[in-house]
Amino acid sequence: MIANLKAMAAHVAAGAGEASDHAEEAAGLPQLDVSTYTSQLFWLAITFGLLYLLLAKVFLPRLSALLEERRDRVADDLDAAAGLRSEAEDAEHALTAAMADARARAHAIVAKQREKLTAEIDAETAEAEAALDARMAEADEKIEQRKSEALARVREAASDTAGAVVQKLIGVSPSEADVARAIDSASGKA
Amino acid sequence: MAGDVMSLTRLLELPGDLGALRGLDLAKLLDVARSVETDPMHQFVIQRWAPIHVGGLDLSFTNASFFMLLAAGVILLFLTLALSKRALVPGRMQSVAELTYGFVSGMVRDNLGEEGMKFFPFVFTLFIFIFVANLLGLIPGFYTTTSQLVVTLAMSMVVITIVLVVGFAKHGLKFLKLFAPSGLPILMYPLLVPIEIISFLSRPFSLAIRLFANMLAGHILLKLFGGFVISLAGLGVAGIAAAILPLVTNTAVTALEFLVAFLQAYVFAILTCIYLNDALHPGH
Amino acid sequence: MEMEAAKQIGAGIAAIALGGAGVGIGIIFGNYLAGAMRNPSAAAGQFTNLLIGFALTEFTGLLGFVVAMIILFG
């Protein structure tokens, strides 16, 4: 095994020697090899210049137009959405207004109806009251009439009674005038 | 050696066909291990695929050039596919493209305001190019363009040049107020102005070195741990068992590198925004 | 070979910078978390500043790393 390793070491050393030979051939840091500079600068100028021109004149304007278009489109869509929204809001306002209107009208109708009913009720009440008053007055009149009739009859009865009593007592039938005068004086009249 | 294998098998409860394990050809394994390039710097070497020389200048088409073009191609292909439908309700790819757009434009708008939006394509290009180049570099065998100091330095120099040009064009000499913050005692200025100037001049270098060093460090780390896996695996069965550790580490580092790939692109872009803000609004 | 040894030691010393960067990044994230615990509503707004602070701090460490790489391979 040790012999094996030794052989390997020799092998590797030989390889390293070869590698160092190779490095000498490359001679130092390749970046510092001035002889390659002109070619690199030349091709860089071509590549970078071409790339810059193509990007600046073709691709970036296209990209920017694309993004612009999308932004416009989005803005338009947003505008449309805002428009629709304001429309919806208008509709809502109209609805609210219509509702309020209808409610007010309903209120008005109810109030009018109530007024009308109240007036009718008032009128009917008044009519009924008038009828009642009339009937009451009629009744009063009747009562008064009956009363006076009754009173008249009382006087008649009194004079009759008084005549009869006088005749029974004194046997003389008094004249009607006397009796009336006596009754009047008795009843506080005169 | 056989005893080793036996105890290890028992320890790890490997499903044991020991005959097969014993039959492993060590020399062959070592050959495999050595044939894989384990030098961590090899991945950064520029290879000239098609030599082009124009007037003494070496403009060869290299692997770095190819992966730069590939990054740009991936970006353009992605955007083309993402924008092919242009749907109002985005699909997955379109969504990603739009999110990236929104991310970078938000960054620019937050830091530079609405007037800074003219820099948006530039910042966007920087961000997406660095990000995609970083990501492509994470694919094994792919070259990481942003690990080249020249490349990152070139980009940061462009940034700082724009800052200077825009600053002087917009504010004239008042732009120099950037180096002299107002509301300080006069005695402070001889000390502060050089510091501000040095700080300003070091910006492109810090921007470039940050990106370059992050990519360099990350890829060296990946390569090192990958090299450990290969080397350990070349040591035989015990080595294969031990190689699990660097393999797990490498997986974790790869996940970290994805984060770094994004973070560095983001940091580069946002620092660009902050520096450009100095050009638009100097004088703290 | 002495030159090679000096290079290795120098690279090691240069890599110490990464320790400082580690401490600094730890302080940044720690303080961010502490602040976020105190006032979670303000945390999201400071995330960008956190990343910028992280990037600026990391840079000092990376300078040390680059120097180490240049010593080793440059």
XYZ file of C-alpha atoms in Angstrom:
548
model
C 0.000 0.000 0.000
C 2.802 2.367 0.912
C 4.518 1.542 -2.323
C 1.268 2.276 -4.081
C 1.011 5.684 -2.430
C 4.616 6.456 -3.288
C 3.938 5.644 -6.906
C 0.905 7.841 -6.813
C 2.861 10.689 -5.276
C 5.420 10.411 -8.036
C 2.645 10.394 -10.595
C 1.028 13.491 -9.092
C 4.358 15.256 -8.839
C 4.953 14.586 -12.492
C 1.488 15.959 -13.231
C 2.202 19.070 -11.171
C 5.407 19.598 -13.078
C 3.492 19.396 -16.314
C 0.887 21.809 -14.974
C 3.544 24.338 -13.976
C 5.049 24.039 -17.418
C 1.632 24.822 -18.794
C 1.286 27.820 -16.486
C 4.580 29.192 -17.708
C 3.280 28.895 -21.211
C 0.142 30.928 -20.192
C 2.422 33.429 -18.418
C 0.730 35.006 -15.466
C -2.683 36.527 -14.949
C -4.464 36.329 -18.321
C -6.301 39.558 -17.466
C -3.021 41.464 -17.511
C -2.016 40.218 -20.955
C -1.958 43.536 -22.791
C -1.830 41.923 -26.234
C -5.482 40.845 -25.945
C -6.790 44.302 -25.001
C -7.370 45.735 -28.453
C -9.371 42.763 -29.620
C -11.439 42.724 -26.441
C -12.139 46.441 -26.569
C -13.038 46.237 -30.244
C -15.504 43.406 -29.783
C -16.907 44.926 -26.610
C -17.524 48.199 -28.444
C -19.296 46.345 -31.256
C -21.352 44.144 -28.943
C -22.231 46.771 -26.395
C -22.922 49.429 -29.027
C -25.136 47.109 -31.020
C -26.954 45.945 -27.932
C -27.444 49.526 -26.752
C -28.787 50.642 -30.116
C -31.161 47.709 -30.436
C -32.394 48.041 -26.873
C -32.754 51.816 -26.975
C -34.371 51.997 -30.417
C -36.388 48.795 -30.612
C -36.939 46.742 -27.514
C -37.237 49.253 -24.700
C -39.713 51.497 -26.549
C -41.738 48.387 -27.338
C -41.686 47.299 -23.722
C -42.525 50.752 -22.502
C -45.370 51.031 -25.037
C -46.654 47.693 -23.838
C -46.567 48.765 -20.209
C -48.068 52.133 -21.126
C -50.871 50.414 -22.995
C -51.568 48.182 -20.036
C -51.491 51.141 -17.657
C -53.878 53.027 -19.933
C -56.102 50.014 -20.204
C -56.130 49.533 -16.469
C -56.770 53.239 -15.964
C -59.597 53.074 -18.514
C -61.057 50.070 -16.780
C -60.775 51.854 -13.470
C -62.453 54.902 -14.983
C -65.216 52.725 -16.376
C -65.595 51.068 -13.010
C -65.747 54.474 -11.339
C -68.349 55.576 -13.905
C -70.446 52.497 -13.289
C -70.109 53.034 -9.611
C -71.256 56.629 -9.773
C -74.128 55.468 -11.962
C -75.036 52.909 -9.350
C -74.812 55.595 -6.718
C -77.074 57.835 -8.807
C -79.538 54.995 -9.150
C -79.401 54.481 -5.431
C -80.011 58.175 -4.857
C -82.928 58.077 -7.271
C -84.309 55.057 -5.493
C -83.962 56.722 -2.110
C -85.612 59.854 -3.456
C -88.451 57.849 -4.989
C -88.908 55.969 -1.737
C -88.998 59.204 0.218
C -91.425 60.682 -2.283
C -93.703 57.672 -2.089
C -93.548 57.706 1.657
C -94.403 61.409 1.748
C -97.264 60.831 -0.640
C -98.511 57.963 1.471
C -98.302 60.177 4.493
C -100.208 62.907 2.679
C -102.881 60.478 1.600
C -103.208 59.105 5.087
C -103.382 62.608 6.526
C -105.953 63.713 3.991
C -108.044 60.645 4.623
C -107.776 61.176 8.315
C -108.835 64.810 7.924
C -111.726 63.823 5.734
C -112.856 61.181 8.194
C -112.479 63.587 11.073
C -114.567 66.151 9.247
C -117.209 63.576 8.456
C -117.256 62.417 12.016
C -117.475 66.011 13.189
C -120.310 66.738 10.811
C -122.199 63.672 11.813
C -121.635 64.400 15.456
C -122.861 67.936 14.957
C -125.910 66.699 13.057
C -126.659 64.177 15.729
C -126.197 66.802 18.378
C -128.504 69.205 16.518
C -131.127 66.488 16.169
C -130.808 65.701 19.822
C -131.046 69.392 20.694
C -134.155 69.742 18.548
C -135.736 66.761 20.170
C -134.772 68.020 23.586
C -136.277 71.411 22.819
C -139.411 69.721 21.560
C -139.603 67.663 24.687
C -139.075 70.732 26.826
C -141.822 72.505 24.975
C -144.112 69.547 25.455
C -143.251 69.410 29.126
C -143.887 73.119 29.464
C -147.205 72.759 27.651
C -148.222 69.829 29.817
C -147.158 71.760 32.872
C -149.213 74.775 31.989
C -152.099 72.549 31.045
C -151.752 70.785 34.315
C -151.537 74.063 36.127
C -154.627 75.307 34.389
C -156.415 72.162 35.375
C -155.228 72.571 38.939
C -156.800 76.018 39.023
C -160.006 74.684 37.542
C -160.059 71.893 40.051
C -159.289 74.336 42.814
C -162.098 76.648 41.845
C -164.486 73.712 41.538
C -163.370 72.346 44.837
C -163.472 75.745 46.440
C -167.057 76.357 45.094
C -168.167 72.966 46.346
C -166.554 73.472 49.725
C -168.125 76.904 50.128
C -171.545 75.612 49.177
C -171.269 72.775 51.578
C -170.182 75.092 54.330
C -172.416 78.054 53.913
C -174.864 76.798 51.462
C -174.334 79.642 49.154
C -172.796 79.043 45.837
C -170.214 81.749 45.267
C -169.863 83.399 41.995
C -167.119 82.320 39.810
C -165.389 85.653 40.026
C -165.271 85.495 43.762
C -163.804 82.104 43.728
C -161.135 83.160 41.230
C -160.338 86.182 43.372
C -160.058 84.019 46.425
C -157.833 81.502 44.714
C -155.613 84.170 43.380
C -155.169 85.619 46.807
C -154.584 82.194 48.278
C -151.996 81.240 45.746
C -149.909 84.375 46.299
C -150.947 85.943 43.085
C -152.443 89.379 42.993
C -5.584 -0.950 0.209
C -8.236 -3.649 0.126
C -8.701 -3.369 3.889
C -9.140 0.362 3.477
C -11.831 -0.127 0.924
C -13.633 -2.685 3.054
C -13.755 -0.514 6.186
C -14.717 2.531 4.175
C -17.482 0.634 2.459
C -18.784 -0.501 5.790
C -18.460 3.010 7.191
C -20.338 4.667 4.367
C -22.563 1.626 3.760
C -21.819 1.780 0.090
C -23.718 -0.832 -1.859
C -20.756 -3.137 -2.114
C -19.589 -4.848 -5.204
C -16.094 -4.823 -3.856
C -14.744 -6.745 -6.811
C -15.712 -3.926 -9.108
C -14.190 -1.356 -6.761
C -10.954 -3.312 -6.465
C -10.912 -3.543 -10.220
C -10.739 0.224 -10.595
C -7.738 1.121 -12.648
C -5.870 3.656 -10.557
C -3.619 4.702 -13.390
C -6.585 5.342 -15.654
C -8.257 7.458 -12.992
C -5.100 9.459 -12.527
C -4.928 9.988 -16.264
C -8.456 11.324 -16.230
C -7.605 13.534 -13.292
C -4.549 14.925 -15.012
C -6.212 15.379 -18.353
C -8.653 17.826 -16.747
C -7.221 21.304 -16.580
C -6.936 22.136 -12.879
C -4.986 25.351 -13.240
C -7.486 27.940 -11.888
C -6.173 30.622 -14.233
C -6.551 28.603 -17.408
C -10.247 29.494 -17.686
C -9.396 33.175 -18.122
C -6.942 32.662 -20.978
C -7.980 34.366 -24.184
C -7.844 32.063 -27.178
C -7.703 33.579 -30.621
C -10.225 31.637 -32.663
C -9.940 33.701 -35.813
C -6.951 36.040 -36.015
C -7.899 39.413 -37.528
C -5.276 42.105 -37.861
C -6.232 45.549 -39.093
C -3.460 48.083 -39.503
C -1.241 46.628 -36.836
C -4.160 46.287 -34.416
C -5.017 42.831 -33.172
C -8.789 42.563 -33.560
C -8.880 38.764 -33.469
C -12.148 37.011 -32.851
C -11.480 35.299 -29.540
C -13.433 33.142 -27.126
C -14.105 36.324 -25.131
C -15.550 37.999 -28.225
C -17.731 34.981 -28.898
C -19.204 34.984 -25.410
C -19.787 38.743 -25.550
C -21.743 38.245 -28.735
C -23.477 35.260 -27.188
C -24.565 37.364 -24.201
C -25.951 40.043 -26.508
C -27.585 37.332 -28.638
C -29.198 35.708 -25.600
C -30.572 39.073 -24.457
C -31.944 39.945 -27.884
C -33.390 36.466 -28.404
C -35.019 36.553 -24.994
C -36.537 39.988 -25.573
C -37.703 39.003 -29.052
C -39.424 35.909 -27.711
C -40.792 37.771 -24.697
C -42.253 40.512 -26.877
C -43.450 38.281 -29.721
C -46.980 38.047 -28.400
C -47.300 41.426 -26.708
C -50.174 40.075 -24.696
C -52.176 42.311 -22.434
C -51.989 39.615 -19.806
C -48.277 38.692 -19.941
C -46.949 35.170 -20.196
C -43.969 33.938 -18.229
C -41.218 35.374 -20.426
C -43.010 38.629 -21.090
C -43.520 38.930 -17.359
C -39.803 38.521 -16.720
C -38.979 41.126 -19.378
C -41.504 43.550 -17.895
C -40.246 42.943 -14.371
C -36.674 43.638 -15.476
C -37.830 46.785 -17.219
C -39.728 47.878 -14.127
C -36.799 47.019 -11.865
C -34.248 49.066 -13.808
C -36.584 51.942 -14.605
C -37.516 52.121 -10.920
C -33.835 52.210 -10.040
C -33.143 55.014 -12.522
C -36.233 57.001 -11.535
C -35.515 56.715 -7.810
C -31.936 57.899 -8.182
C -32.086 60.327 -11.104
C -35.670 61.489 -11.137
C -37.806 61.883 -14.249
C -35.160 63.953 -16.103
C -32.702 61.077 -15.734
C -34.886 58.720 -17.743
C -32.868 59.591 -20.852
C -30.088 57.495 -19.308
C -32.443 54.589 -18.781
C -31.516 52.679 -21.995
C -27.842 52.966 -21.110
C -28.279 51.738 -17.538
C -30.596 48.999 -18.743
C -28.043 47.841 -21.326
C -25.280 47.862 -18.720
C -27.346 45.943 -16.215
C -28.655 43.281 -18.541
C -25.364 42.821 -20.380
C -23.381 42.364 -17.169
C -26.046 40.157 -15.656
C -26.321 37.850 -18.659
C -22.547 37.743 -19.138
C -22.131 36.785 -15.466
C -24.778 34.094 -15.745
C -23.324 32.668 -18.960
C -19.951 32.495 -17.243
C -21.426 30.179 -14.616
C -22.104 27.508 -17.221
C -19.169 25.090 -17.098
C -16.831 25.572 -20.029
C -18.202 29.005 -20.882
C -15.978 32.031 -20.833
C -16.795 34.781 -18.329
C -16.530 38.008 -20.281
C -16.892 40.175 -17.195
C -13.848 38.560 -15.568
C -11.657 40.587 -17.924
C -10.417 43.798 -16.335
C -10.292 45.602 -19.697
C -13.930 44.869 -20.356
C -15.201 46.079 -16.998
C -12.825 49.035 -17.048
C -14.049 50.003 -20.510
C -17.640 49.972 -19.306
C -16.862 51.990 -16.175
C -14.851 54.471 -18.259
C -17.872 54.952 -20.504
C -19.916 55.654 -17.389
C -17.465 58.193 -16.010
C -17.065 59.829 -19.428
C -20.817 60.275 -19.627
C -20.793 61.732 -16.107
C -18.088 64.242 -17.031
C -19.596 65.195 -20.407
C -23.123 65.571 -19.071
C -21.892 67.354 -15.954
C -19.882 69.975 -17.823
C -22.463 70.344 -20.592
C -25.256 70.918 -18.128
C -23.569 72.971 -15.434
C -20.387 74.291 -17.050
C -17.713 75.123 -14.530
C -20.264 74.903 -11.732
C -19.844 71.165 -12.084
C -16.531 71.590 -10.252
C -18.578 72.349 -7.134
C -18.838 68.587 -6.931
C -15.309 68.617 -5.548
C -15.914 71.406 -3.053
C -18.869 70.687 -0.821
C -20.418 73.909 0.430
C -20.799 74.938 4.034
C -17.362 74.043 5.351
C -14.716 76.176 7.038
C -12.234 77.568 4.476
C -9.344 75.755 6.137
C -10.916 72.437 5.308
C -10.887 72.966 1.559
C -7.173 72.334 0.858
C -7.623 69.016 2.602
C -11.029 68.105 1.271
C -10.797 69.038 -2.401
C -7.917 66.642 -3.189
C -9.752 63.879 -1.323
C -12.910 64.539 -3.333
C -10.945 64.590 -6.594
C -9.169 61.337 -5.771
C -12.463 59.793 -4.708
C -14.011 60.863 -8.020
C -11.113 59.569 -10.080
C -11.060 56.251 -8.261
C -14.718 55.643 -9.088
C -14.271 54.008 -12.495
C -11.491 51.821 -11.138
C -13.462 50.736 -8.098
C -16.460 50.038 -10.328
C -14.351 47.989 -12.751
C -12.232 46.159 -10.190
C -15.279 45.257 -8.085
C -16.958 43.443 -10.946
C -13.764 41.936 -12.325
C -12.476 40.763 -8.929
C -15.825 39.287 -7.944
C -15.955 37.246 -11.118
C -12.283 36.290 -10.850
C -12.580 35.228 -7.200
C -15.802 33.304 -7.747
C -14.512 31.394 -10.738
C -11.144 30.654 -9.136
C -13.031 29.297 -6.124
C -15.241 27.133 -8.317
C -12.261 25.870 -10.244
C -10.255 25.174 -7.088
C -12.987 23.125 -5.472
C -13.682 21.434 -8.777
C -9.960 20.655 -8.968
C -10.092 19.180 -5.459
C -12.925 16.911 -6.521
C -10.983 15.653 -9.525
C -7.678 15.290 -7.664
C -9.292 13.483 -4.719
C -11.250 11.225 -7.039
C -7.940 10.344 -8.661
C -6.653 9.003 -5.339
C -8.899 5.958 -5.402
C -11.966 4.879 -3.472
C -11.162 6.726 -0.244
C -10.500 9.781 -2.340
C -13.853 9.461 -4.117
C -15.585 9.355 -0.736
C -13.602 12.354 0.457
C -14.319 14.208 -2.795
C -17.962 14.558 -1.724
C -16.984 17.387 0.615
C -15.526 19.754 -2.024
C -18.338 18.717 -4.371
C -20.959 19.871 -1.853
C -18.958 23.035 -1.226
C -18.763 23.678 -4.940
C -22.524 23.305 -5.263
C -23.012 25.852 -2.469
C -20.475 28.212 -4.057
C -22.289 27.897 -7.394
C -25.519 28.970 -5.697
C -23.634 31.879 -4.105
C -22.213 32.790 -7.513
C -25.717 33.106 -8.944
C -26.444 35.620 -6.201
C -23.160 37.409 -6.893
C -23.895 37.465 -10.639
C -27.101 39.362 -9.979
C -25.751 41.475 -7.128
C -22.740 42.714 -9.086
C -24.862 43.651 -12.101
C -27.241 45.446 -9.734
C -24.433 47.216 -7.881
C -22.806 48.278 -11.155
C -26.099 49.672 -12.409
C -27.044 51.451 -9.198
C -23.592 52.969 -8.726
C -23.826 54.153 -12.341
C -27.109 55.812 -11.391
C -25.549 57.433 -8.330
C -22.595 58.760 -10.341
C -24.914 60.043 -13.064
C -26.897 61.769 -10.341
C -23.743 63.709 -9.511
C -23.649 64.885 -13.108
C -27.264 66.020 -12.989
C -27.200 67.502 -9.504
C -23.637 68.402 -8.452
C -22.871 70.126 -5.157
C -24.116 67.565 -2.652
C 12.957 29.420 -5.260
C 13.375 32.074 -2.571
C 11.573 34.477 -4.879
C 8.744 31.947 -5.155
C 8.538 31.661 -1.342
C 8.490 35.428 -0.964
C 5.671 35.578 -3.508
C 3.625 33.041 -1.614
C 4.147 34.871 1.708
C 3.361 38.214 0.101
C 0.192 36.868 -1.432
C -0.816 35.512 1.942
C -0.258 38.882 3.574
C -2.210 40.628 0.828
C -5.110 38.278 1.457
C -5.373 39.555 5.057
C -7.293 42.498 3.573
C -10.182 40.114 3.032
C -10.450 39.671 6.789
C -11.032 43.380 7.205
C -13.622 43.348 4.481
C -15.314 40.409 6.171
C -15.520 42.307 9.454
C -16.817 45.392 7.655
C -19.509 43.502 5.760
C -20.497 41.788 8.985
C -20.883 45.153 10.681
C -22.967 46.482 7.791
C -25.372 43.557 7.735
C -25.480 43.343 11.506
C -26.338 46.998 11.900
C -28.868 46.777 9.107
C -30.561 43.890 10.887
C -30.450 45.722 14.208
C -32.003 48.778 12.592
C -34.558 46.645 10.789
C -35.570 45.028 14.074
C -36.092 48.402 15.682
C -38.014 49.880 12.808
C -39.140 47.186 10.368
C -41.186 49.622 8.311
C -38.068 51.585 7.336
C -36.018 48.486 6.504
C -37.225 48.041 2.927
C -36.293 51.601 2.007
C -32.713 51.125 3.167
C -32.080 47.855 1.342
C -30.480 49.676 -1.592
C -28.167 51.526 0.774
C -27.312 48.222 2.395
C -26.227 46.776 -0.947
C -24.245 49.886 -1.852
C -22.497 49.780 1.507
C -21.835 46.110 0.998
C -20.362 46.748 -2.458
C -18.151 49.597 -1.293
C -16.865 47.624 1.676
C -16.332 44.480 -0.337
C -14.197 46.502 -2.724
C -11.460 47.047 -0.122
C -11.197 43.319 0.428
C -11.256 42.617 -3.280
C -8.335 44.984 -3.784
C -6.338 42.783 -1.432
C -7.482 39.724 -3.338
C -6.475 41.211 -6.685
C -3.090 42.176 -5.285
C -2.630 38.605 -4.057
C -3.548 37.269 -7.490
C -1.155 39.658 -9.210
C 1.629 38.632 -6.838
C 0.926 34.963 -7.414
C 0.247 34.926 -11.139
C 1.133 38.335 -12.485
